[in-house]
Amino acid sequence: IFPDLLGTDLDEEYFLPAKEAANALRNTSYASTSFASVAQSRRPSHFVTTVTAGNAIHCSCHATARTADRNHPKAPKSEWEGASLRNNRVACNAIMPLVSSRSSKVPLMAVEVALTDYQTIISNMLGARPKSMLWSVLHDMRLLLLRMAYGEALNTDCAGGSLSSNAMLLFHEMFMADMFARDAEHDSPETAKHARSLSGGLVAAYEILDADDFDRAGSSTAASMLRSLADGAPMAALCCILFHNEKDDNNTDSGNPVSSSSPNPQRRWVLQKEKFLCSLIICAGRRHALGVEDSGCLTPRGGTKARLRSSSFSEWDMVEDGNDAPETSVSGTTSSAKRNPPSILGNRGLPQIDEYASALRPMITLYAILDQLSAGFIVEMADEKIEECVSQLVKTVEACQRCKTIHELLQKANIGLDQERIIEELQKGLMLSD
């Protein structure tokens, strides 16, 4: 770490634990095979993205119906064909168990069987057993959050479902991820430590890149660190809420959460949300530079692009990258961002934020979603509390989607950064086009 940060709380509470987690992970066979796969451009990592219509069924009832469908004398059906008929003709291909530490009346063996069946379904979809179910679920949640942030319709994949049902799914996936993390503490402690330390690593990386004694000019280390920060921002923010929402980040020696009935007022998200916001803005710049315009989960079955948007999504008539820009902004950029990222800080005056409104919109919306998620999530939640938090989350998403301008969205997301700072952070990502 750099002299300005040595001996600080950042060094002890964020950097050192993250470095320890990275070193532990680097020495595992999981890491070595992953690095080798990337280096040799072999089969890329694959993950699933889950959506739901929110129709619950008891696992034993599904098993009984599956047997009856298969053995029907006149019209035998496959498991998921029959399930779709019972699911109001909403397509389905998996049963995700709803589990939590509050399910004391459910036998542990039944929970284990349900989770095993779920893992088997995921393995069959991917064509191989996931190296880590914890990371499979985490990436599933990350993709769902991105789909919400981009305003994509969540009912196109299976011809059913709503924002509300999928917000409910998000909470239950977080409970499942917590359970897989607890299991990983025993079976693969390096994997669990990696997930729990990811948010601290992002906070430390942002501070290092911002340190006065850090050499940024022409530094391959700086570019690599900034690229990792941008790519990892959504996942790090999610892990921050999942693993640190009940802990007092100003009192790390306490070990256990101060409160079990509500998020801790001194939780990591509250104390470091500006760094997470700035990292998400850098991520927005990088995605724009790479030409990424959606979550990456869109399928052709939904039809036109317009039909793939949520009904509450307000289309913005934007002119990007300075083309026919307002009189008060810098104009003249005609090439695409992916081929020639604009250098907006090198101009005589900063352009107005409106020129990059559509590039910023998804990550600003994602920040608002995460902020609302942090306001309510704890690991042990009663059904009534889940429903209350889901309702608030849906209101937040719909309010962001209805915003007519980037200025209205920033206000709705309670973002107080001045526009010059936002543009400066965005520029860092715009220069990461490789």
PDB file of N, CA and C in Angstrom, residues 101-174:
ATOM      1  N   SER A 101     -32.836 -19.077   7.703  1.00  0.00           N
ATOM      2  CA  SER A 101     -32.540 -19.568   9.046  1.00  0.00           C
ATOM      3  C   SER A 101     -33.784 -19.563   9.940  1.00  0.00           C
ATOM      4  N   ARG A 102     -34.880 -18.938   9.460  1.00  0.00           N
ATOM      5  CA  ARG A 102     -36.117 -18.896  10.228  1.00  0.00           C
ATOM      6  C   ARG A 102     -36.968 -20.150  10.007  1.00  0.00           C
ATOM      7  N   SER A 103     -36.553 -21.001   9.047  1.00  0.00           N
ATOM      8  CA  SER A 103     -37.360 -22.186   8.711  1.00  0.00           C
ATOM      9  C   SER A 103     -37.084 -23.314   9.695  1.00  0.00           C
ATOM     10  N   SER A 104     -37.345 -23.055  10.966  1.00  0.00           N
ATOM     11  CA  SER A 104     -37.016 -24.041  12.000  1.00  0.00           C
ATOM     12  C   SER A 104     -37.898 -25.283  11.928  1.00  0.00           C
ATOM     13  N   LYS A 105     -39.107 -25.156  11.341  1.00  0.00           N
ATOM     14  CA  LYS A 105     -40.011 -26.300  11.284  1.00  0.00           C
ATOM     15  C   LYS A 105     -39.720 -27.214  10.105  1.00  0.00           C
ATOM     16  N   VAL A 106     -38.844 -26.772   9.208  1.00  0.00           N
ATOM     17  CA  VAL A 106     -38.500 -27.581   8.042  1.00  0.00           C
ATOM     18  C   VAL A 106     -37.318 -28.473   8.406  1.00  0.00           C
ATOM     19  N   PRO A 107     -37.439 -29.793   8.240  1.00  0.00           N
ATOM     20  CA  PRO A 107     -36.325 -30.691   8.562  1.00  0.00           C
ATOM     21  C   PRO A 107     -35.078 -30.329   7.762  1.00  0.00           C
ATOM     22  N   LEU A 108     -33.934 -30.398   8.409  1.00  0.00           N
ATOM     23  CA  LEU A 108     -32.679 -30.047   7.749  1.00  0.00           C
ATOM     24  C   LEU A 108     -32.442 -30.924   6.531  1.00  0.00           C
ATOM     25  N   MET A 109     -32.808 -32.190   6.618  1.00  0.00           N
ATOM     26  CA  MET A 109     -32.616 -33.094   5.493  1.00  0.00           C
ATOM     27  C   MET A 109     -33.431 -32.645   4.282  1.00  0.00           C
ATOM     28  N   ALA A 110     -34.649 -32.151   4.521  1.00  0.00           N
ATOM     29  CA  ALA A 110     -35.492 -31.681   3.415  1.00  0.00           C
ATOM     30  C   ALA A 110     -34.866 -30.464   2.741  1.00  0.00           C
ATOM     31  N   VAL A 111     -34.272 -29.585   3.537  1.00  0.00           N
ATOM     32  CA  VAL A 111     -33.588 -28.416   2.975  1.00  0.00           C
ATOM     33  C   VAL A 111     -32.404 -28.853   2.133  1.00  0.00           C
ATOM     34  N   GLU A 112     -31.633 -29.805   2.646  1.00  0.00           N
ATOM     35  CA  GLU A 112     -30.462 -30.293   1.921  1.00  0.00           C
ATOM     36  C   GLU A 112     -30.862 -30.935   0.598  1.00  0.00           C
ATOM     37  N   VAL A 113     -31.933 -31.726   0.618  1.00  0.00           N
ATOM     38  CA  VAL A 113     -32.405 -32.383  -0.608  1.00  0.00           C
ATOM     39  C   VAL A 113     -32.852 -31.339  -1.631  1.00  0.00           C
ATOM     40  N   ALA A 114     -33.587 -30.323  -1.179  1.00  0.00           N
ATOM     41  CA  ALA A 114     -34.070 -29.280  -2.087  1.00  0.00           C
ATOM     42  C   ALA A 114     -32.912 -28.509  -2.706  1.00  0.00           C
ATOM     43  N   LEU A 115     -31.917 -28.179  -1.902  1.00  0.00           N
ATOM     44  CA  LEU A 115     -30.751 -27.460  -2.421  1.00  0.00           C
ATOM     45  C   LEU A 115     -29.953 -28.326  -3.389  1.00  0.00           C
ATOM     46  N   THR A 116     -29.859 -29.627  -3.082  1.00  0.00           N
ATOM     47  CA  THR A 116     -29.150 -30.542  -3.979  1.00  0.00           C
ATOM     48  C   THR A 116     -29.859 -30.649  -5.325  1.00  0.00           C
ATOM     49  N   ASP A 117     -31.192 -30.739  -5.286  1.00  0.00           N
ATOM     50  CA  ASP A 117     -31.962 -30.792  -6.535  1.00  0.00           C
ATOM     51  C   ASP A 117     -31.756 -29.503  -7.348  1.00  0.00           C
ATOM     52  N   TYR A 118     -31.738 -28.372  -6.662  1.00  0.00           N
ATOM     53  CA  TYR A 118     -31.534 -27.094  -7.348  1.00  0.00           C
ATOM     54  C   TYR A 118     -30.149 -27.052  -7.999  1.00  0.00           C
ATOM     55  N   GLN A 119     -29.129 -27.492  -7.271  1.00  0.00           N
ATOM     56  CA  GLN A 119     -27.774 -27.514  -7.832  1.00  0.00           C
ATOM     57  C   GLN A 119     -27.685 -28.447  -9.030  1.00  0.00           C
ATOM     58  N   THR A 120     -28.420 -29.563  -8.984  1.00  0.00           N
ATOM     59  CA  THR A 120     -28.420 -30.500 -10.106  1.00  0.00           C
ATOM     60  C   THR A 120     -29.026 -29.855 -11.347  1.00  0.00           C
ATOM     61  N   ILE A 121     -30.122 -29.112 -11.157  1.00  0.00           N
ATOM     62  CA  ILE A 121     -30.759 -28.418 -12.281  1.00  0.00           C
ATOM     63  C   ILE A 121     -29.798 -27.404 -12.892  1.00  0.00           C
ATOM     64  N   ILE A 122     -29.118 -26.625 -12.056  1.00  0.00           N
ATOM     65  CA  ILE A 122     -28.166 -25.623 -12.549  1.00  0.00           C
ATOM     66  C   ILE A 122     -27.028 -26.301 -13.297  1.00  0.00           C
ATOM     67  N   SER A 123     -26.544 -27.413 -12.769  1.00  0.00           N
ATOM     68  CA  SER A 123     -25.455 -28.144 -13.427  1.00  0.00           C
ATOM     69  C   SER A 123     -25.884 -28.643 -14.797  1.00  0.00           C
ATOM     70  N   ASN A 124     -27.106 -29.137 -14.902  1.00  0.00           N
ATOM     71  CA  ASN A 124     -27.601 -29.623 -16.190  1.00  0.00           C
ATOM     72  C   ASN A 124     -27.724 -28.484 -17.202  1.00  0.00           C
ATOM     73  N   MET A 125     -28.137 -27.316 -16.733  1.00  0.00           N
ATOM     74  CA  MET A 125     -28.246 -26.165 -17.634  1.00  0.00           C
ATOM     75  C   MET A 125     -26.879 -25.732 -18.157  1.00  0.00           C
ATOM     76  N   LEU A 126     -25.891 -25.720 -17.269  1.00  0.00           N
ATOM     77  CA  LEU A 126     -24.556 -25.246 -17.637  1.00  0.00           C
ATOM     78  C   LEU A 126     -23.730 -26.315 -18.336  1.00  0.00           C
ATOM     79  N   GLY A 127     -24.146 -27.559 -18.221  1.00  0.00           N
ATOM     80  CA  GLY A 127     -23.373 -28.646 -18.819  1.00  0.00           C
ATOM     81  C   GLY A 127     -22.217 -29.096 -17.963  1.00  0.00           C
ATOM     82  N   ALA A 128     -22.092 -28.537 -16.774  1.00  0.00           N
ATOM     83  CA  ALA A 128     -21.036 -28.920 -15.839  1.00  0.00           C
ATOM     84  C   ALA A 128     -21.420 -28.412 -14.456  1.00  0.00           C
ATOM     85  N   ARG A 129     -20.901 -29.037 -13.450  1.00  0.00           N
ATOM     86  CA  ARG A 129     -21.181 -28.593 -12.080  1.00  0.00           C
ATOM     87  C   ARG A 129     -20.447 -27.280 -11.818  1.00  0.00           C
ATOM     88  N   PRO A 130     -21.137 -26.266 -11.322  1.00  0.00           N
ATOM     89  CA  PRO A 130     -20.466 -24.988 -11.032  1.00  0.00           C
ATOM     90  C   PRO A 130     -19.336 -25.178 -10.032  1.00  0.00           C
ATOM     91  N   LYS A 131     -18.254 -24.444 -10.249  1.00  0.00           N
ATOM     92  CA  LYS A 131     -17.131 -24.532  -9.314  1.00  0.00           C
ATOM     93  C   LYS A 131     -17.530 -24.004  -7.940  1.00  0.00           C
ATOM     94  N   SER A 132     -18.472 -23.087  -7.924  1.00  0.00           N
ATOM     95  CA  SER A 132     -18.946 -22.525  -6.663  1.00  0.00           C
ATOM     96  C   SER A 132     -20.409 -22.138  -6.805  1.00  0.00           C
ATOM     97  N   MET A 133     -21.273 -22.777  -6.024  1.00  0.00           N
ATOM     98  CA  MET A 133     -22.682 -22.399  -6.050  1.00  0.00           C
ATOM     99  C   MET A 133     -22.874 -21.006  -5.471  1.00  0.00           C
ATOM    100  N   LEU A 134     -22.020 -20.617  -4.545  1.00  0.00           N
ATOM    101  CA  LEU A 134     -22.105 -19.265  -3.997  1.00  0.00           C
ATOM    102  C   LEU A 134     -21.958 -18.235  -5.101  1.00  0.00           C
ATOM    103  N   TRP A 135     -20.940 -18.388  -5.942  1.00  0.00           N
ATOM    104  CA  TRP A 135     -20.713 -17.407  -6.998  1.00  0.00           C
ATOM    105  C   TRP A 135     -21.750 -17.520  -8.109  1.00  0.00           C
ATOM    106  N   SER A 136     -22.289 -18.713  -8.322  1.00  0.00           N
ATOM    107  CA  SER A 136     -23.360 -18.856  -9.314  1.00  0.00           C
ATOM    108  C   SER A 136     -24.586 -18.047  -8.905  1.00  0.00           C
ATOM    109  N   VAL A 137     -24.943 -18.116  -7.618  1.00  0.00           N
ATOM    110  CA  VAL A 137     -26.098 -17.362  -7.124  1.00  0.00           C
ATOM    111  C   VAL A 137     -25.789 -15.865  -7.097  1.00  0.00           C
ATOM    112  N   LEU A 138     -24.572 -15.498  -6.717  1.00  0.00           N
ATOM    113  CA  LEU A 138     -24.196 -14.079  -6.693  1.00  0.00           C
ATOM    114  C   LEU A 138     -24.277 -13.462  -8.088  1.00  0.00           C
ATOM    115  N   HIS A 139     -23.779 -14.181  -9.087  1.00  0.00           N
ATOM    116  CA  HIS A 139     -23.847 -13.661 -10.453  1.00  0.00           C
ATOM    117  C   HIS A 139     -25.293 -13.639 -10.960  1.00  0.00           C
ATOM    118  N   ASP A 140     -26.098 -14.592 -10.533  1.00  0.00           N
ATOM    119  CA  ASP A 140     -27.513 -14.588 -10.892  1.00  0.00           C
ATOM    120  C   ASP A 140     -28.170 -13.312 -10.374  1.00  0.00           C
ATOM    121  N   MET A 141     -27.883 -12.941  -9.132  1.00  0.00           N
ATOM    122  CA  MET A 141     -28.428 -11.712  -8.555  1.00  0.00           C
ATOM    123  C   MET A 141     -27.883 -10.476  -9.261  1.00  0.00           C
ATOM    124  N   ARG A 142     -26.607 -10.494  -9.577  1.00  0.00           N
ATOM    125  CA  ARG A 142     -25.998  -9.351 -10.280  1.00  0.00           C
ATOM    126  C   ARG A 142     -26.688  -9.119 -11.626  1.00  0.00           C
ATOM    127  N   LEU A 143     -26.940 -10.185 -12.353  1.00  0.00           N
ATOM    128  CA  LEU A 143     -27.597 -10.059 -13.652  1.00  0.00           C
ATOM    129  C   LEU A 143     -29.039  -9.574 -13.503  1.00  0.00           C
ATOM    130  N   LEU A 144     -29.733 -10.051 -12.470  1.00  0.00           N
ATOM    131  CA  LEU A 144     -31.105  -9.596 -12.243  1.00  0.00           C
ATOM    132  C   LEU A 144     -31.123  -8.101 -11.920  1.00  0.00           C
ATOM    133  N   LEU A 145     -30.182  -7.647 -11.112  1.00  0.00           N
ATOM    134  CA  LEU A 145     -30.092  -6.222 -10.777  1.00  0.00           C
ATOM    135  C   LEU A 145     -29.797  -5.386 -12.022  1.00  0.00           C
ATOM    136  N   LEU A 146     -28.928  -5.888 -12.889  1.00  0.00           N
ATOM    137  CA  LEU A 146     -28.625  -5.166 -14.126  1.00  0.00           C
ATOM    138  C   LEU A 146     -29.844  -5.096 -15.028  1.00  0.00           C
ATOM    139  N   ARG A 147     -30.614  -6.157 -15.086  1.00  0.00           N
ATOM    140  CA  ARG A 147     -31.824  -6.152 -15.917  1.00  0.00           C
ATOM    141  C   ARG A 147     -32.822  -5.105 -15.407  1.00  0.00           C
ATOM    142  N   MET A 148     -32.928  -4.999 -14.090  1.00  0.00           N
ATOM    143  CA  MET A 148     -33.780  -3.962 -13.515  1.00  0.00           C
ATOM    144  C   MET A 148     -33.231  -2.577 -13.820  1.00  0.00           C
ATOM    145  N   ALA A 149     -31.913  -2.427 -13.687  1.00  0.00           N
ATOM    146  CA  ALA A 149     -31.292  -1.118 -13.888  1.00  0.00           C
ATOM    147  C   ALA A 149     -31.419  -0.640 -15.330  1.00  0.00           C
ATOM    148  N   TYR A 150     -31.379  -1.557 -16.279  1.00  0.00           N
ATOM    149  CA  TYR A 150     -31.520  -1.195 -17.689  1.00  0.00           C
ATOM    150  C   TYR A 150     -32.982  -1.065 -18.113  1.00  0.00           C
ATOM    151  N   GLY A 151     -33.902  -1.282 -17.185  1.00  0.00           N
ATOM    152  CA  GLY A 151     -35.315  -1.135 -17.499  1.00  0.00           C
ATOM    153  C   GLY A 151     -35.851  -2.211 -18.413  1.00  0.00           C
ATOM    154  N   GLU A 152     -35.240  -3.391 -18.377  1.00  0.00           N
ATOM    155  CA  GLU A 152     -35.665  -4.467 -19.262  1.00  0.00           C
ATOM    156  C   GLU A 152     -36.901  -5.178 -18.716  1.00  0.00           C
ATOM    157  N   ALA A 153     -37.785  -5.558 -19.603  1.00  0.00           N
ATOM    158  CA  ALA A 153     -38.981  -6.297 -19.196  1.00  0.00           C
ATOM    159  C   ALA A 153     -38.555  -7.672 -18.688  1.00  0.00           C
ATOM    160  N   LEU A 154     -39.063  -8.044 -17.534  1.00  0.00           N
ATOM    161  CA  LEU A 154     -38.656  -9.297 -16.902  1.00  0.00           C
ATOM    162  C   LEU A 154     -39.618 -10.438 -17.196  1.00  0.00           C
ATOM    163  N   ASN A 155     -40.611 -10.177 -18.044  1.00  0.00           N
ATOM    164  CA  ASN A 155     -41.590 -11.228 -18.353  1.00  0.00           C
ATOM    165  C   ASN A 155     -41.424 -11.801 -19.752  1.00  0.00           C
ATOM    166  N   THR A 156     -40.367 -11.405 -20.462  1.00  0.00           N
ATOM    167  CA  THR A 156     -40.195 -11.884 -21.835  1.00  0.00           C
ATOM    168  C   THR A 156     -39.607 -13.290 -21.903  1.00  0.00           C
ATOM    169  N   ASP A 157     -38.808 -13.669 -20.925  1.00  0.00           N
ATOM    170  CA  ASP A 157     -38.151 -14.980 -20.974  1.00  0.00           C
ATOM    171  C   ASP A 157     -39.141 -16.125 -20.794  1.00  0.00           C
ATOM    172  N   CYS A 158     -40.105 -15.923 -19.898  1.00  0.00           N
ATOM    173  CA  CYS A 158     -40.992 -17.038 -19.565  1.00  0.00           C
ATOM    174  C   CYS A 158     -42.467 -16.697 -19.741  1.00  0.00           C
ATOM    175  N   ALA A 159     -42.741 -15.554 -20.386  1.00  0.00           N
ATOM    176  CA  ALA A 159     -44.124 -15.144 -20.652  1.00  0.00           C
ATOM    177  C   ALA A 159     -44.920 -14.943 -19.370  1.00  0.00           C
ATOM    178  N   GLY A 160     -44.262 -14.413 -18.363  1.00  0.00           N
ATOM    179  CA  GLY A 160     -44.948 -14.143 -17.104  1.00  0.00           C
ATOM    180  C   GLY A 160     -43.996 -13.530 -16.102  1.00  0.00           C
ATOM    181  N   GLY A 161     -44.544 -13.067 -14.998  1.00  0.00           N
ATOM    182  CA  GLY A 161     -43.718 -12.455 -13.977  1.00  0.00           C
ATOM    183  C   GLY A 161     -43.815 -10.942 -14.022  1.00  0.00           C
ATOM    184  N   SER A 162     -43.337 -10.305 -12.975  1.00  0.00           N
ATOM    185  CA  SER A 162     -43.420  -8.859 -12.853  1.00  0.00           C
ATOM    186  C   SER A 162     -42.207  -8.347 -12.101  1.00  0.00           C
ATOM    187  N   LEU A 163     -42.089  -7.040 -12.037  1.00  0.00           N
ATOM    188  CA  LEU A 163     -41.015  -6.445 -11.247  1.00  0.00           C
ATOM    189  C   LEU A 163     -41.147  -6.837  -9.787  1.00  0.00           C
ATOM    190  N   SER A 164     -42.373  -6.884  -9.292  1.00  0.00           N
ATOM    191  CA  SER A 164     -42.612  -7.240  -7.895  1.00  0.00           C
ATOM    192  C   SER A 164     -42.189  -8.679  -7.599  1.00  0.00           C
ATOM    193  N   SER A 165     -42.581  -9.618  -8.469  1.00  0.00           N
ATOM    194  CA  SER A 165     -42.225 -11.023  -8.224  1.00  0.00           C
ATOM    195  C   SER A 165     -40.723 -11.233  -8.303  1.00  0.00           C
ATOM    196  N   ASN A 166     -40.053 -10.487  -9.157  1.00  0.00           N
ATOM    197  CA  ASN A 166     -38.605 -10.653  -9.290  1.00  0.00           C
ATOM    198  C   ASN A 166     -37.837  -9.902  -8.213  1.00  0.00           C
ATOM    199  N   ALA A 167     -38.423  -8.828  -7.666  1.00  0.00           N
ATOM    200  CA  ALA A 167     -37.824  -8.185  -6.496  1.00  0.00           C
ATOM    201  C   ALA A 167     -37.897  -9.124  -5.302  1.00  0.00           C
ATOM    202  N   MET A 168     -39.000  -9.858  -5.211  1.00  0.00           N
ATOM    203  CA  MET A 168     -39.130 -10.872  -4.165  1.00  0.00           C
ATOM    204  C   MET A 168     -38.081 -11.964  -4.353  1.00  0.00           C
ATOM    205  N   LEU A 169     -37.883 -12.368  -5.595  1.00  0.00           N
ATOM    206  CA  LEU A 169     -36.856 -13.369  -5.903  1.00  0.00           C
ATOM    207  C   LEU A 169     -35.480 -12.902  -5.439  1.00  0.00           C
ATOM    208  N   LEU A 170     -35.177 -11.623  -5.634  1.00  0.00           N
ATOM    209  CA  LEU A 170     -33.880 -11.081  -5.245  1.00  0.00           C
ATOM    210  C   LEU A 170     -33.606 -11.300  -3.765  1.00  0.00           C
ATOM    211  N   PHE A 171     -34.586 -11.038  -2.928  1.00  0.00           N
ATOM    212  CA  PHE A 171     -34.391 -11.229  -1.492  1.00  0.00           C
ATOM    213  C   PHE A 171     -34.158 -12.699  -1.164  1.00  0.00           C
ATOM    214  N   HIS A 172     -34.935 -13.594  -1.774  1.00  0.00           N
ATOM    215  CA  HIS A 172     -34.775 -15.017  -1.474  1.00  0.00           C
ATOM    216  C   HIS A 172     -33.440 -15.548  -2.014  1.00  0.00           C
ATOM    217  N   GLU A 173     -32.968 -14.992  -3.114  1.00  0.00           N
ATOM    218  CA  GLU A 173     -31.646 -15.397  -3.589  1.00  0.00           C
ATOM    219  C   GLU A 173     -30.553 -14.906  -2.647  1.00  0.00           C
ATOM    220  N   MET A 174     -30.763 -13.763  -2.027  1.00  0.00           N
ATOM    221  CA  MET A 174     -29.785 -13.274  -1.054  1.00  0.00           C
ATOM    222  C   MET A 174     -29.742 -14.183   0.164  1.00  0.00           C
TER     223      MET A 174
END
